[in-house]
Structures are given as C-alpha cells and as structure tokens.
mmCIF file of C-alpha atoms and ligand atoms in Angstrom:
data_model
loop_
_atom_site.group_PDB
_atom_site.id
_atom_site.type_symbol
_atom_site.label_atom_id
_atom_site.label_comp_id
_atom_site.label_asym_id
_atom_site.label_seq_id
_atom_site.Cartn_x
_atom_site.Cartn_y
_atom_site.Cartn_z
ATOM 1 C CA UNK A 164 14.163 -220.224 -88.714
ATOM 2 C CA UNK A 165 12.686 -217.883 -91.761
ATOM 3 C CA UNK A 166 15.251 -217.478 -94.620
ATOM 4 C CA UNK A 167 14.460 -214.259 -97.113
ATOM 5 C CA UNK A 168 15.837 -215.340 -100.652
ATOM 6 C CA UNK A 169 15.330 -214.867 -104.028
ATOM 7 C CA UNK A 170 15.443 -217.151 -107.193
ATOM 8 C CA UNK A 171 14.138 -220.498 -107.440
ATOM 9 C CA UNK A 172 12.247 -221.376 -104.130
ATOM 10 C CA UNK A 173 12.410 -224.977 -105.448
ATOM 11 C CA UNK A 174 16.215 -225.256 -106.356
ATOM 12 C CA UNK A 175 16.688 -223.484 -102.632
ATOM 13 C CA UNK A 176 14.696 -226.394 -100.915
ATOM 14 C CA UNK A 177 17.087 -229.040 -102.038
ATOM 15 C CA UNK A 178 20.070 -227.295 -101.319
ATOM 16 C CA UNK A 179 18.533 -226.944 -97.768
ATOM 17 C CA UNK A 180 17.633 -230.410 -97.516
ATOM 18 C CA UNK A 181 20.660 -231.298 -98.465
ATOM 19 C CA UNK A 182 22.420 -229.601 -95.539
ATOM 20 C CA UNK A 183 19.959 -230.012 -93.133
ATOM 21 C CA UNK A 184 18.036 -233.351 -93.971
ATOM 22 C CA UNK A 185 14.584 -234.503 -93.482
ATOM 23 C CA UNK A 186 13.542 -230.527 -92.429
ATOM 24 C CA UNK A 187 9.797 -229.466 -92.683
ATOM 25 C CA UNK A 188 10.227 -226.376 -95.211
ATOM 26 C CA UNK A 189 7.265 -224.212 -96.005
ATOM 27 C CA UNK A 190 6.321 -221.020 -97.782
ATOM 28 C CA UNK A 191 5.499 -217.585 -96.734
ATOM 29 C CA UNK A 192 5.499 -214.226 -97.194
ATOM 30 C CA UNK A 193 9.012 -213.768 -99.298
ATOM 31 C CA UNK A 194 10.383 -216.070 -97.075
ATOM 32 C CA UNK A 195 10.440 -219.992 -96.335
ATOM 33 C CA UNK A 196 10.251 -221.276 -92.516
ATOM 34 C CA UNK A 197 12.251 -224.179 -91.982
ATOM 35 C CA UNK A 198 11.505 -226.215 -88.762
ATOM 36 C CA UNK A 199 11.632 -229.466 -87.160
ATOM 37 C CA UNK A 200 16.017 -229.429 -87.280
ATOM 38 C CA UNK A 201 17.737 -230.366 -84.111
ATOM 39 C CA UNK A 202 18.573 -226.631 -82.199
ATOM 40 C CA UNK A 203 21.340 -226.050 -80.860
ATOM 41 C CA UNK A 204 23.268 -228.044 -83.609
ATOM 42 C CA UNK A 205 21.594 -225.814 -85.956
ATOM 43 C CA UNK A 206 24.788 -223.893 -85.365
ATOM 44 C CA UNK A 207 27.208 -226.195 -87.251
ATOM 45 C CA UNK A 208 24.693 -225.661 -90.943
ATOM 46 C CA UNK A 209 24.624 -222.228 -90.487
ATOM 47 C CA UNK A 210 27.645 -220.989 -92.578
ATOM 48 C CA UNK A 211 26.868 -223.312 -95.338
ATOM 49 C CA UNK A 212 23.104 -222.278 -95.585
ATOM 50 C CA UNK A 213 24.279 -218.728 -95.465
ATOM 51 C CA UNK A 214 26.367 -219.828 -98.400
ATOM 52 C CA UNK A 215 23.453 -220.560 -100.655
ATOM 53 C CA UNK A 216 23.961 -217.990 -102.919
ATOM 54 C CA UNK A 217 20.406 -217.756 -103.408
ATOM 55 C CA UNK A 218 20.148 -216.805 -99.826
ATOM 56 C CA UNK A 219 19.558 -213.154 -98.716
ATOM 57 C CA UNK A 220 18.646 -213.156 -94.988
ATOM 58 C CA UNK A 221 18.514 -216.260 -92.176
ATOM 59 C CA UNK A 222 16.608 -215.104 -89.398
ATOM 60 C CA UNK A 223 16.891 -217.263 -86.341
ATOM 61 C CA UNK A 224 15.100 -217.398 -82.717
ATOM 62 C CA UNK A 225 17.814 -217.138 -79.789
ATOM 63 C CA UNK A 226 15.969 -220.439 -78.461
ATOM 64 C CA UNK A 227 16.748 -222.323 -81.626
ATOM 65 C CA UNK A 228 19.999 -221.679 -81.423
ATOM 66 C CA UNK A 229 20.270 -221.977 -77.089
ATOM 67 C CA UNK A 230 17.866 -224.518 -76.411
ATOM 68 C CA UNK A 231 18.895 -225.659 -73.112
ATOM 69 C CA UNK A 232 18.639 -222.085 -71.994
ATOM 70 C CA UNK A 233 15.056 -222.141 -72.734
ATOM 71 C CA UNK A 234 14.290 -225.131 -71.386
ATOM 72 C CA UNK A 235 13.099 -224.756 -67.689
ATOM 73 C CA UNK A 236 13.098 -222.446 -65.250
ATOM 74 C CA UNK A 237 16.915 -222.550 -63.219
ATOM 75 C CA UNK A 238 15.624 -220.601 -60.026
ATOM 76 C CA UNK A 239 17.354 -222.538 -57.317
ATOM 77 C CA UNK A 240 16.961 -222.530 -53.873
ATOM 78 C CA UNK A 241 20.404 -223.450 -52.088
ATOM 79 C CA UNK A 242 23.462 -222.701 -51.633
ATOM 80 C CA UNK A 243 21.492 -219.057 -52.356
ATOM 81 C CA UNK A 244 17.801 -218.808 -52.269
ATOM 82 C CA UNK A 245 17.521 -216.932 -55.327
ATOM 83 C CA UNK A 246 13.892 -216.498 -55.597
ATOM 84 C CA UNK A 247 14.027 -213.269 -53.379
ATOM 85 C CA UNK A 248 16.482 -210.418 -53.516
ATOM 86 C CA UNK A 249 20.195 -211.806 -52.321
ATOM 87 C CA UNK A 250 23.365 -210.061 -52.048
ATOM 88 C CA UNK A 251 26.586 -211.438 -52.786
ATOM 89 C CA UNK A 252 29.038 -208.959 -50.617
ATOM 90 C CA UNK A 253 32.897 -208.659 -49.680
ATOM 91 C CA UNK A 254 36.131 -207.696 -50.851
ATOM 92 C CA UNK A 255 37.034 -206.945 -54.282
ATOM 93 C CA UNK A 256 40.402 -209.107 -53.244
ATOM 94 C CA UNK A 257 41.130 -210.657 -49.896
ATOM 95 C CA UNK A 258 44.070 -209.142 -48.532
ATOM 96 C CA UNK A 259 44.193 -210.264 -45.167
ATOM 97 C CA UNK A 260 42.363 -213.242 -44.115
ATOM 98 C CA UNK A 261 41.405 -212.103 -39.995
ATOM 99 C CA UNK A 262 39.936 -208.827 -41.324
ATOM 100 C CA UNK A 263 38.380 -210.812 -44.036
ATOM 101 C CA UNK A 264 36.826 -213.399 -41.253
ATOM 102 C CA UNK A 265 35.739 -210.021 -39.020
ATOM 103 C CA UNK A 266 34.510 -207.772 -42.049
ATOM 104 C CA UNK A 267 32.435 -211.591 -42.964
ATOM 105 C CA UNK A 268 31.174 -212.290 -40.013
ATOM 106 C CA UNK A 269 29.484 -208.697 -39.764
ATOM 107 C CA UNK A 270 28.127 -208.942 -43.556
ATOM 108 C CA UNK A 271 26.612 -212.141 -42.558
ATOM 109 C CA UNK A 272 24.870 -210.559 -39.688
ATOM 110 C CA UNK A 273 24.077 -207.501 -41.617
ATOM 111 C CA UNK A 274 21.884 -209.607 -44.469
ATOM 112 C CA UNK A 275 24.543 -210.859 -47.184
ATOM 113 C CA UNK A 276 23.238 -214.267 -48.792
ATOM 114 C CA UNK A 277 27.065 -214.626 -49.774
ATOM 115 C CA UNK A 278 30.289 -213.531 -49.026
ATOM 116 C CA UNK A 279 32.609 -212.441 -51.854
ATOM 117 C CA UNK A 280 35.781 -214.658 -51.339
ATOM 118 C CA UNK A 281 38.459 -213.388 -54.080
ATOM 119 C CA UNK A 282 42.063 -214.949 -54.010
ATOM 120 C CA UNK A 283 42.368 -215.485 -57.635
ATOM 121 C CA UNK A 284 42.305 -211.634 -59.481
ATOM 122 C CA UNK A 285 42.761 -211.183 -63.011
ATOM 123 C CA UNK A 286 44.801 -207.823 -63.448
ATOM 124 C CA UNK A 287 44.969 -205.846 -66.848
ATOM 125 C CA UNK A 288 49.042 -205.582 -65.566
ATOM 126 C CA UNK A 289 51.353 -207.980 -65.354
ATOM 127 C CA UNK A 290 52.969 -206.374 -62.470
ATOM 128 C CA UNK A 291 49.306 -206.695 -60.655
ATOM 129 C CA UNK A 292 49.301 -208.564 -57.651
ATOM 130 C CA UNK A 293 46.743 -211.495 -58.583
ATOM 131 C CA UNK A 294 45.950 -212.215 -54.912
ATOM 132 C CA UNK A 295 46.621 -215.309 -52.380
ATOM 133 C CA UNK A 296 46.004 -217.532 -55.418
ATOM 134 C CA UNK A 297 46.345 -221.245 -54.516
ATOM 135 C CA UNK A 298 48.348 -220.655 -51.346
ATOM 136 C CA UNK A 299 45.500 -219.026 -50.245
ATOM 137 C CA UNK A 300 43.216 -222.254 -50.418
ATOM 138 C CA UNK A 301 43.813 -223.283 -47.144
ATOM 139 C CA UNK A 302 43.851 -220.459 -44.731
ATOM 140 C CA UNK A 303 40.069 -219.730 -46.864
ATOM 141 C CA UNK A 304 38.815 -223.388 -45.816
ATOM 142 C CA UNK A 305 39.159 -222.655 -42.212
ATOM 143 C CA UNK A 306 37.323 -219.546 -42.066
ATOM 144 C CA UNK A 307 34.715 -221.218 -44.525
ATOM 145 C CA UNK A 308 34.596 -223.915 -41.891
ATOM 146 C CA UNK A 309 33.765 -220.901 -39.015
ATOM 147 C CA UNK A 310 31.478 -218.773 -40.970
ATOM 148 C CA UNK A 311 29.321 -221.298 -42.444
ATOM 149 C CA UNK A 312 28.437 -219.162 -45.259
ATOM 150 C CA UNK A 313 28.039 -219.453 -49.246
ATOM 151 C CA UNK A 314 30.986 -218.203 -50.182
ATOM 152 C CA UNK A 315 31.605 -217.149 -53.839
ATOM 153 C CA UNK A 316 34.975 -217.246 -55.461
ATOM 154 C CA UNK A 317 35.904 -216.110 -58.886
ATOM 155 C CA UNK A 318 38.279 -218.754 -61.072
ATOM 156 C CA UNK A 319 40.808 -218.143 -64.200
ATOM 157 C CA UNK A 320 42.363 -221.536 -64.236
ATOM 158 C CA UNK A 321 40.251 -224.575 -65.541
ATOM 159 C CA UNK A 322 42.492 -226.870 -63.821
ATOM 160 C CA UNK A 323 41.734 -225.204 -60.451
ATOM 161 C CA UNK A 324 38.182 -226.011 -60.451
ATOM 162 C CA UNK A 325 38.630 -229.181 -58.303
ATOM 163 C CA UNK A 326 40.917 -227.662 -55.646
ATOM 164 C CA UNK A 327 38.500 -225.080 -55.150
ATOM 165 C CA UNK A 328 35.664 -227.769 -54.237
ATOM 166 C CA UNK A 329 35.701 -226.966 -50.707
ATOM 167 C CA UNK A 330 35.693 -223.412 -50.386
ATOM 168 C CA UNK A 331 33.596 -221.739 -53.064
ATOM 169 C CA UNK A 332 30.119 -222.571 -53.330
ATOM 170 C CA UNK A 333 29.413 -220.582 -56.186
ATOM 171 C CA UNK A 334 32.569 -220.053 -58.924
ATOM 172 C CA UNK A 335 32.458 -216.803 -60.497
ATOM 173 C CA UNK A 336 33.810 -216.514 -64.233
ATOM 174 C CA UNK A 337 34.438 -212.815 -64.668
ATOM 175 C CA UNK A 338 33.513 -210.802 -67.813
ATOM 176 C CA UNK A 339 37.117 -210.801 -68.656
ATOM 177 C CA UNK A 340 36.328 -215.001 -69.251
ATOM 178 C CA UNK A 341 32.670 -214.955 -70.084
ATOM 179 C CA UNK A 342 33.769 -216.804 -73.535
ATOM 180 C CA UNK A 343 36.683 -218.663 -72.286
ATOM 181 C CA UNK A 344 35.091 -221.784 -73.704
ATOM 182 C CA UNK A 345 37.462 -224.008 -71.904
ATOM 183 C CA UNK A 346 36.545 -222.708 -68.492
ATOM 184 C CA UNK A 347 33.132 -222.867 -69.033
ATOM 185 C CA UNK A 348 33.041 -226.279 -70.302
ATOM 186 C CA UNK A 349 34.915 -227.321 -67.136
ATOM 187 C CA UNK A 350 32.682 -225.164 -64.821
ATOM 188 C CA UNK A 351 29.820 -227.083 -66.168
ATOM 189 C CA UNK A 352 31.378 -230.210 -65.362
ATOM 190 C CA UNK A 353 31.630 -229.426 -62.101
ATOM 191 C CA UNK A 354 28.123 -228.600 -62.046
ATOM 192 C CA UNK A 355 29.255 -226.261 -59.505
ATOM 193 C CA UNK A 356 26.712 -223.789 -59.525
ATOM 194 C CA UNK A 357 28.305 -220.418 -61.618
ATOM 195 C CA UNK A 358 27.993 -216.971 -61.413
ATOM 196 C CA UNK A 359 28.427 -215.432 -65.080
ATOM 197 C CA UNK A 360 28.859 -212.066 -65.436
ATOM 198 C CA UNK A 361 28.724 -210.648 -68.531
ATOM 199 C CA UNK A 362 31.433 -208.974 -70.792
ATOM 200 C CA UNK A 363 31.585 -205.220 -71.792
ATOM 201 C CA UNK A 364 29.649 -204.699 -74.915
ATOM 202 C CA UNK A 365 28.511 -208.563 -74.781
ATOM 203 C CA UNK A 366 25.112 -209.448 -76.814
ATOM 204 C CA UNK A 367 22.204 -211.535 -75.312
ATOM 205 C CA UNK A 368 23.370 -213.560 -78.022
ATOM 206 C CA UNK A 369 26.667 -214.246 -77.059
ATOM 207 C CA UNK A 370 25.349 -214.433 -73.112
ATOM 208 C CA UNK A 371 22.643 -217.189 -73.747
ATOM 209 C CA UNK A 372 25.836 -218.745 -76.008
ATOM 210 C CA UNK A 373 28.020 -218.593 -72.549
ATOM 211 C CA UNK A 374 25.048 -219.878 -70.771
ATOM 212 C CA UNK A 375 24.087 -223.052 -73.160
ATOM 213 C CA UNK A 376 27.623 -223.848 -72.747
ATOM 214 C CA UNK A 377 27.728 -223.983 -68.681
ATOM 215 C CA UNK A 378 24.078 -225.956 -68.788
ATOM 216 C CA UNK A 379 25.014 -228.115 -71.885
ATOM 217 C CA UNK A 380 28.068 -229.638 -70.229
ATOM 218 C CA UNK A 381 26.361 -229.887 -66.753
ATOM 219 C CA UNK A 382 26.030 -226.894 -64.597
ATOM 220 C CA UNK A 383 21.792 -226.402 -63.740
ATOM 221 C CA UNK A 384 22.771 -223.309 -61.253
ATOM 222 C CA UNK A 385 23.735 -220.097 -62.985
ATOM 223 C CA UNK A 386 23.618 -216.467 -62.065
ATOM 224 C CA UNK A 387 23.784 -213.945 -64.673
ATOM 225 C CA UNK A 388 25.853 -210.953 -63.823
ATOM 226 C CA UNK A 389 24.887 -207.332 -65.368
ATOM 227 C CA UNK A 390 28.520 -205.634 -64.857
ATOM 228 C CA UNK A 391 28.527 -202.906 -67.310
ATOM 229 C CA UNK A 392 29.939 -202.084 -70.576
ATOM 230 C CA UNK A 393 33.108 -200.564 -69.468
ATOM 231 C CA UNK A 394 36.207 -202.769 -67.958
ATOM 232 C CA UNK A 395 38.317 -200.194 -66.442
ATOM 233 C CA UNK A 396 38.460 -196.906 -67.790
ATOM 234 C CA UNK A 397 36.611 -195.290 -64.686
ATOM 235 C CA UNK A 398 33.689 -194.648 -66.893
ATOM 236 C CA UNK A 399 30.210 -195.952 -64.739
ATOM 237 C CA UNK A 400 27.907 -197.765 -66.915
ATOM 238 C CA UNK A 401 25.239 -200.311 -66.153
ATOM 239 C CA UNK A 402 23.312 -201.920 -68.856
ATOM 240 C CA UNK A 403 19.971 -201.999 -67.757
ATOM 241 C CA UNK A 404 18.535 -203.233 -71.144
ATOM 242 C CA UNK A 405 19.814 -206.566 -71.075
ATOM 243 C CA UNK A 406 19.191 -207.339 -68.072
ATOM 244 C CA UNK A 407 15.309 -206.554 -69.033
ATOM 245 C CA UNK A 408 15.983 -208.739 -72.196
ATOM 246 C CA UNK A 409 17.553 -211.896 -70.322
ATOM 247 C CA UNK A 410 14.703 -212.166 -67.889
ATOM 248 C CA UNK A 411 12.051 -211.702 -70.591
ATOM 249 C CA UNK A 412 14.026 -214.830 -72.526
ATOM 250 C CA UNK A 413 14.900 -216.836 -70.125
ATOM 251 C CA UNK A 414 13.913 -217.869 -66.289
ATOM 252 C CA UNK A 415 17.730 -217.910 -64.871
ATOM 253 C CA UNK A 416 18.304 -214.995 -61.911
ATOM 254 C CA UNK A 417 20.101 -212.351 -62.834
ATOM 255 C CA UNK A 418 21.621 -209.854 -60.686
ATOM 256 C CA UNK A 419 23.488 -206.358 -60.812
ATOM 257 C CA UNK A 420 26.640 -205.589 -59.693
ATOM 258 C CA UNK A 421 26.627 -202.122 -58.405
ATOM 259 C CA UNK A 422 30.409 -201.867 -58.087
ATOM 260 C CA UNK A 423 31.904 -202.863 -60.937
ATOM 261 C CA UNK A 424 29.350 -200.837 -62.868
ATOM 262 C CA UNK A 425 29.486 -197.524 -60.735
ATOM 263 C CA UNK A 426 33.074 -197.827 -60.189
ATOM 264 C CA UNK A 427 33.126 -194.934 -57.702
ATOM 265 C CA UNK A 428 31.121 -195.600 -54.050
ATOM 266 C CA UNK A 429 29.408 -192.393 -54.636
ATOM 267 C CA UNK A 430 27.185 -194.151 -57.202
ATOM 268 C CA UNK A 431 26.670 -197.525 -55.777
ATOM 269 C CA UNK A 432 23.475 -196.942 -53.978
ATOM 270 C CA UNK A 433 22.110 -194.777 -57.339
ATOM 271 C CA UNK A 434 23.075 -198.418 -59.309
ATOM 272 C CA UNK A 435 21.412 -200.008 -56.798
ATOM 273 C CA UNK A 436 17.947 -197.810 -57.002
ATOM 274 C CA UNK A 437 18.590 -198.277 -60.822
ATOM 275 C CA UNK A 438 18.672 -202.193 -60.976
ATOM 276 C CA UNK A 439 16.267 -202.656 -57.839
ATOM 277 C CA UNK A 440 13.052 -202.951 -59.651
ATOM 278 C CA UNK A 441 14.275 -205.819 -62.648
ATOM 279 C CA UNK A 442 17.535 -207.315 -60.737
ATOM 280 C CA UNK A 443 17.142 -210.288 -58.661
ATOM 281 C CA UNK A 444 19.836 -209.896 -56.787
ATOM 282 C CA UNK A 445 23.247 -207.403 -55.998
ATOM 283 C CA UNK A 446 27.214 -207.568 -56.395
ATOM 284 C CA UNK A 447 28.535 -205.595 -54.044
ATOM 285 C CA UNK A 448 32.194 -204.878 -53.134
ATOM 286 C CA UNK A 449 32.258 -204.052 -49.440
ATOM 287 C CA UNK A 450 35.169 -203.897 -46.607
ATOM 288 C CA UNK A 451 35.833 -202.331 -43.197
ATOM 289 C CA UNK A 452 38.850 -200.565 -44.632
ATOM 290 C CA UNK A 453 38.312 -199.824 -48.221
ATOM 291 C CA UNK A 454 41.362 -197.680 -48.210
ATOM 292 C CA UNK A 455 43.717 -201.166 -47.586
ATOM 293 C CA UNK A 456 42.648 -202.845 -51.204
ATOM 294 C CA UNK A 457 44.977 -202.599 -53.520
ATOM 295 C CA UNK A 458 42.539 -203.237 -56.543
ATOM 296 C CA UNK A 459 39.104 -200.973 -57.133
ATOM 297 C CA UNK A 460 39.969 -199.313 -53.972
ATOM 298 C CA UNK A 461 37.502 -196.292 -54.823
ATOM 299 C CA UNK A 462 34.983 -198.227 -55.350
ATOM 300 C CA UNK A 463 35.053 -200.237 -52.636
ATOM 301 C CA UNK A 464 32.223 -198.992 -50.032
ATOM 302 C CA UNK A 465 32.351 -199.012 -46.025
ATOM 303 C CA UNK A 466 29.836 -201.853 -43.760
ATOM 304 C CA UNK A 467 27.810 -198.995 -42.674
ATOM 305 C CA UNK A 468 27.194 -197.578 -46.295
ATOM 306 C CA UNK A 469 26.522 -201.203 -46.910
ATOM 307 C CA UNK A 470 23.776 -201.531 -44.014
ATOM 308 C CA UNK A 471 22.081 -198.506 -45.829
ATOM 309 C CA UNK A 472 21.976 -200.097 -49.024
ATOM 310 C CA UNK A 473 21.401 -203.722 -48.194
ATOM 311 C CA UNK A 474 18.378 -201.564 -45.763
ATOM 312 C CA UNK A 475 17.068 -199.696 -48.724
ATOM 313 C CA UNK A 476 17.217 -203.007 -51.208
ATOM 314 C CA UNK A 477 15.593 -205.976 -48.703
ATOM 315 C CA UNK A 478 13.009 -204.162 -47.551
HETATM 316 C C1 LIG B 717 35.091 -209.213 -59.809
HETATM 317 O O1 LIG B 717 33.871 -209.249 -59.608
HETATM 318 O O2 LIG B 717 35.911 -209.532 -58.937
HETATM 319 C C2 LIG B 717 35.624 -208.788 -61.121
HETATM 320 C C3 LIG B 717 36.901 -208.920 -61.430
HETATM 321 O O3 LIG B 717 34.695 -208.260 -61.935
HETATM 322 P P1 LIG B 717 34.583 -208.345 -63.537
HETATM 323 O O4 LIG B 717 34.941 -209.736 -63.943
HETATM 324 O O5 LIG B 717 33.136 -208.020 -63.780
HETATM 325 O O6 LIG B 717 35.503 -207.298 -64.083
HETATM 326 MN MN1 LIG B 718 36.863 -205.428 -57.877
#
C-alpha cells in the first residue's frame, strides 16, 4: 500500500501505527509504502487512515485487499472441466419440463458441458412470472436423474441453497445479486461450486470483492460471468476489457455469455467470435422453440443455430 501525503512524515507514521500496529513503514518517492498488515482486513483501517488529515492519496493493490482471490489457481476439473472451452446451454426459463428433457438431451449430444436449468427468475416486474420456483424442484430431480448432466441453476433465496442440493451442480448468482452479500456468504458455505456473473457497470474491484467473499466463506469453484453492462434496455454490450483484466489478475475461468450481452440472436454468434479468443467458456440461451419463452424470447436462439456456434467455438 503507498500513501501520497504531505506534512510531517514522522507525525504520519504514528498515526499509522497506531491504526494499523506493528506495520513495516518506509520512505519513497513522495510517498511511504506500508507493508507487512494482514490483507484482506486491511479493509476495516481504511476509512480511518484515509482520515489522517495529513493524508492525500492511499493507493492499494487489488490483491491486498482480495487475497484469497490471488491465492491459487481455481481451474477445476469436475462437475465442468474448465480447463478447455465449455458451454453452459438451455433455456433462459424452463417452461415445460418434457421439452426441457428433449431440447437437453439434444444439447448434451450436440457438445454442452452444462445444461442451463432456470426455475427461479428474477423479473424487473412484479407481475413477471418468476418460473416453477420450488414446486419445480422435484419434477427437475427426475430429469437430472435421466440426463446425467451438470446442470446449472440460478438462486435468489439464501435459504434455498440446501433444497437445491440435488439438482444444480453449479448455482448461478445473477448480476442482479452479484453483491447480495448474504447470498454469497451462504453460497460459499455450501461450497457449491458458483457461477458469478457480473453486474452492469461492475468494477474488477467490486468483482474480486464478490469473489473473496464466495472463496472466504468456503466456495473453491467459481466461474466468472462477463454479461454486459446493460440489464434490459435492449442495448447489446459485452465488456471485453474486464474480462482481459480478471484473467490477467487472477487464475479463476471466466466465461462470456453471448445472450444476455447480445440480447438479440442475430448477434450471438458475433459475441461469440468477440469473446472466443480471451473467454474460457460460453452462456448461451438455447431452446427448440424460442418463440414459447416468455422471458428474453428474442434472444433466445434455435439447436441448429446452436450446432453452428458450439461448431465454430470447440473446434
Ligand atoms: C440468467 O442468466 O438467467 C440471467 C437472469 O442473467 P443476468 O443475471 O446476467 O441478468
Ligand atoms: Mn434470459
């Protein structure tokens, strides 16, 4: 951590000590660097060492502040192998669990790693139907129980963590929840592993933040998930940047997903050729009969506009 200050450098080093303790403190340039604290709970004497009125400037590595996130390499190899390209495809909601078994059982043949598995929506609406939700738990176990794949399955509730044990492999918090604290705290209790996708206009800051949080209270499986900076006002936008910045930061996969972001089927496959090169991985929403979902329905592509894509990414 380098703090830019003027007046008395000596005056400033007690104050510091007295926040921080038994620091090492030296001088540079205009600045002091202060090391040997405990990061991560470097986050607690922030405020008061901005307070310092002698203090200008407190510039401070991400991994000082995340350390947990810089700590290994998360790369896993089940229930996804994600140290080659995967695709996570299906519905954007599951309206009808035989075409969902049919329109899963061809994915699965076509190349998806995982099958999308939504009964639990969040809607911007309160007159938006929120999918099967809880009475849907059951009727998805048996088909898990047929298809045998890794099925991923996004959850608002904290408390329904447990009773979604045996039917989603990987829990998806959505950028609507990617700093609902209390979710993420009991994701990572789970240690479930998570797929995070990130919220609209979110900083690598505030993902590695999200991130620290899942790993600090248990989760050692995470997917990061590039969605784009734009909820739902039609506008496509992927945000190609930080995905480059995570992976140079930090060895968790990260992945795209191409419908969210294009959020029109006409561009899916030109996200796709965007992200192909620096994503580990794809989103995809994909169903026989697009026309039938209720939610994202133009974005939602066909399973033979899928077998071109997942084609043009896997090989
Ligand atoms: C989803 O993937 O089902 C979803 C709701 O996306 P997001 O959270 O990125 O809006
Ligand atoms: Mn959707």
């Amino acid at each position: 951590m380098k703090i830019y200050f003027n007046g008395n450098i000596d005056l400033l080093k007690e104050e510091i000590k007295k926040i921080l303790g038994n620091v090492k403190i030296s001088y540079d340039n205009g600045f002091i660097s202060v090391d040997r604290f405990k990061h991560g709970e470097i986050y607690n004497k922030l405020p008061q060492i901005e307070n310092i009125s002698s203090v200008k400037k407190i510039i401070i590595e991400n991994r000082e502040l995340c350390p947990l996130a810089y700590k290994k390499n998360y790369y896993f190899k089940s229930p996804l192998n994600t140290y080659r390209k995967f695709i996570i495809a299906g519905p954007c909601v599951i309206t009808d669990f035989e075409e969902f078994k049919k329109d899963a059982v061809i994915l699965s043949e076509t190349g998806a790693d995982a099958i999308r598995a939504p009964i639990f929506k969040p809607r911007s609406s309160p007159y938006g139907w929120e999918g099967f939700g809880e009475s849907g738990i059951k009727r998805l176990r048996e088909i898990k129980k047929i298809i045998k794949k890794t099925f991923v399955g996004e959850v608002l509730d904290p408390r329904l963590i447990d009773k979604v044990e045996s039917i989603f492999d990987i829990i998806q918090i959505g950028a609507r929840n990617m700093k609902n604290y209390v979710l993420l705290k009991e994701a990572g209790i789970s240690k479930k592993p998570v797929l995070l996708k990130r919220q609209p206009g979110s900083s690598l800051r505030e993902v590695l933040y999200s991130v620290e949080y899942l790993l600090k209270y248990g989760t050692d499986k995470i997917i990061i998930c590039e969605r784009g900076d734009n909820l739902s006002d039609g506008i496509p936008s992927i945000n190609t940047e930080i995905i480059k910045k995570i992976k140079k930061e930090i060895k968790i996969p990260v992945i795209s997903d191409i419908s969210h972001s294009a959020k029109n089927r006409k561009f899916v496959e030109i996200f796709a050729r965007k992200t192909k090169n620096i994503s580990d991985g794809f989103m995809v929403e994909v169903s026989s009969r697009p026309e039938l979902s209720p939610i994202d329905t133009k974005q939602i592509i066909s399973i033979d506009d899928f077998k071109n894509i997942i084609r043009f990414i896997k090989w």
